[in-house]
mmCIF file of C-alpha atoms in Angstrom:
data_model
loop_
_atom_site.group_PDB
_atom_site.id
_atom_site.type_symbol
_atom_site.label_atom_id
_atom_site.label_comp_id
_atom_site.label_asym_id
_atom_site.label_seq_id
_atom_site.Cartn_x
_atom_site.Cartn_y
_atom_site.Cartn_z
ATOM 1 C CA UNK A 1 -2.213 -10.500 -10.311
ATOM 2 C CA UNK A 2 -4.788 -8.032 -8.934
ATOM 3 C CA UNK A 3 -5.209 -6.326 -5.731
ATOM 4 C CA UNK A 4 -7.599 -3.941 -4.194
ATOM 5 C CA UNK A 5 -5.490 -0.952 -2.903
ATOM 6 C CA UNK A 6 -7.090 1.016 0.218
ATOM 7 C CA UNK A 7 -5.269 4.440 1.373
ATOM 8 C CA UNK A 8 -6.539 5.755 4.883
ATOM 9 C CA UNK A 9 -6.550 9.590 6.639
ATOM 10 C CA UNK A 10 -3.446 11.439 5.373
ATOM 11 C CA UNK A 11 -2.198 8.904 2.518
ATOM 12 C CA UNK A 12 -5.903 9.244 1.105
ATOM 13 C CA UNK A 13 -5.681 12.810 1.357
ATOM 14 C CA UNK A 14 -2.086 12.935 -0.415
ATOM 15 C CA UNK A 15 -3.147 10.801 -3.344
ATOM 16 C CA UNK A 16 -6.595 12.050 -3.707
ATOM 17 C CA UNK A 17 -8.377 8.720 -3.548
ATOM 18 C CA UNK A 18 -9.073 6.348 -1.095
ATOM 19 C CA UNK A 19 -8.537 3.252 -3.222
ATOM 20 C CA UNK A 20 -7.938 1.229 -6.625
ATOM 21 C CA UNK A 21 -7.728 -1.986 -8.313
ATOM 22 C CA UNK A 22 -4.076 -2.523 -9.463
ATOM 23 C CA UNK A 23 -2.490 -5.196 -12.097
ATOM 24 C CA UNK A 24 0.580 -5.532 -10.657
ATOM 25 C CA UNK A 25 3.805 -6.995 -12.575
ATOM 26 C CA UNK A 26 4.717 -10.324 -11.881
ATOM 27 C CA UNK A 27 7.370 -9.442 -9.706
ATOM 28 C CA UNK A 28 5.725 -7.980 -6.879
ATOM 29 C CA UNK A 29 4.377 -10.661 -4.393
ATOM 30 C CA UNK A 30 5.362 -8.704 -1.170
ATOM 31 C CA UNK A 31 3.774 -5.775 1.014
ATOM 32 C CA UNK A 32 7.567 -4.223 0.332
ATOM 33 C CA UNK A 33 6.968 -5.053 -3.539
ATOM 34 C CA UNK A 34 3.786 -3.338 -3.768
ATOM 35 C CA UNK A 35 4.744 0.043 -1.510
ATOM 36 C CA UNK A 36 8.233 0.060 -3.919
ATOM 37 C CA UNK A 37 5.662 0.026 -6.765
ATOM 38 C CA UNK A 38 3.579 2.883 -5.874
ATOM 39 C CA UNK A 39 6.502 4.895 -5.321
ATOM 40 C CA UNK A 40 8.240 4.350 -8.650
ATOM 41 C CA UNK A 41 4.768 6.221 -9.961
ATOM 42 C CA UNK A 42 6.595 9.232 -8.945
ATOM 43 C CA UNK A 43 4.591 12.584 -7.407
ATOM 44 C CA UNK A 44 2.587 12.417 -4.357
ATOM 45 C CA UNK A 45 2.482 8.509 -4.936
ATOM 46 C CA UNK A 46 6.775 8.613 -4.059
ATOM 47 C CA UNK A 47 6.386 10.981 -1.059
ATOM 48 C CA UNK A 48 3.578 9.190 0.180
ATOM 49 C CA UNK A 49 5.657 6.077 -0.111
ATOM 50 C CA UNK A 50 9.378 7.374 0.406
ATOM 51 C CA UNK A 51 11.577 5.259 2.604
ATOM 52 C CA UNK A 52 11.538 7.313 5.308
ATOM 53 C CA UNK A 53 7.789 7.073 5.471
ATOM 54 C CA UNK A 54 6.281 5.599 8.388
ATOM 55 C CA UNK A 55 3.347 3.508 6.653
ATOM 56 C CA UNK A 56 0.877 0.633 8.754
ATOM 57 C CA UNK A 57 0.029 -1.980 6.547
ATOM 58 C CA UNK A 58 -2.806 -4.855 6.664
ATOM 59 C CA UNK A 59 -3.596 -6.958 4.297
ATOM 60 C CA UNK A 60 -7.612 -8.873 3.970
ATOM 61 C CA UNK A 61 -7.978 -6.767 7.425
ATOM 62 C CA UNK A 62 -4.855 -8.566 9.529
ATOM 63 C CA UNK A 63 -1.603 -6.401 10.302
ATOM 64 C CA UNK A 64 1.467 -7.596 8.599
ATOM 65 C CA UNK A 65 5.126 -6.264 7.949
ATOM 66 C CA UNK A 66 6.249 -5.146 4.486
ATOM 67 C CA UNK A 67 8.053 -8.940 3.821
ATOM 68 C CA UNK A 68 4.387 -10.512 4.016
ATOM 69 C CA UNK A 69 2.952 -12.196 0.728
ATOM 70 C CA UNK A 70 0.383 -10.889 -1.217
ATOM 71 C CA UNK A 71 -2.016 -12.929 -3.660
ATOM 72 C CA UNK A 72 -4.648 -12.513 -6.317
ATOM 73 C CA UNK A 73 -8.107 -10.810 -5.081
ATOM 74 C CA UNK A 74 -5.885 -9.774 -1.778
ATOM 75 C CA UNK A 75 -7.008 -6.107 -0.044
ATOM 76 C CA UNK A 76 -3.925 -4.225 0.960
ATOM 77 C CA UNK A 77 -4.989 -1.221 3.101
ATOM 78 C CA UNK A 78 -1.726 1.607 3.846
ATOM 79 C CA UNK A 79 -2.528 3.917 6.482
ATOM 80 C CA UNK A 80 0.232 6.316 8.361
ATOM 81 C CA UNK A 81 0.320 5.638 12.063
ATOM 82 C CA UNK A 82 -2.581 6.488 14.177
ATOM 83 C CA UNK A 83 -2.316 8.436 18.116
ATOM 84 C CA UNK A 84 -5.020 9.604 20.034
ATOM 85 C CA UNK A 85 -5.236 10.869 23.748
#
């Protein structure tokens, strides 16, 4: 299955791009799948991702939590928490 993979503000300066198209293995369907995928990449992709890493998630533009499905032609955007004032 592929996605298209969008990193925002700090994750997209961390990895050093603000996007790809992954083929993921047939065993990721979830938001939690995918971010456990990334990390395993090791580097900057397993800080980024780390457990303890507060990460926002939306997926085709709607907010979801890391146990929501993902599909075929999906776009999965990760961006850290945002504040303002």
């Amino acid at each position: 299955m592929k996605v298209k993979v969008l990193f925002f503000a700090a994750l997209r300066e961390q990895l050093g791009t603000s996007g790809e198209e992954l083929e993921l293995p047939s065993d990721v369907h979830t938001v939690a799948g995918l971010r456990s995928h990334l990390m395993q990449r090791g580097g900057a992709y397993q800080k980024a991702f780390g457990e303890k890493t507060l990460i926002r998630t939306a997926v085709n533009q709607d907010m979801v939590q890391p146990t929501a499905r993902i599909k075929a032609g999906d776009e999965v955007a990760f961006f850290p928490p945002v504040t303002g004032g």
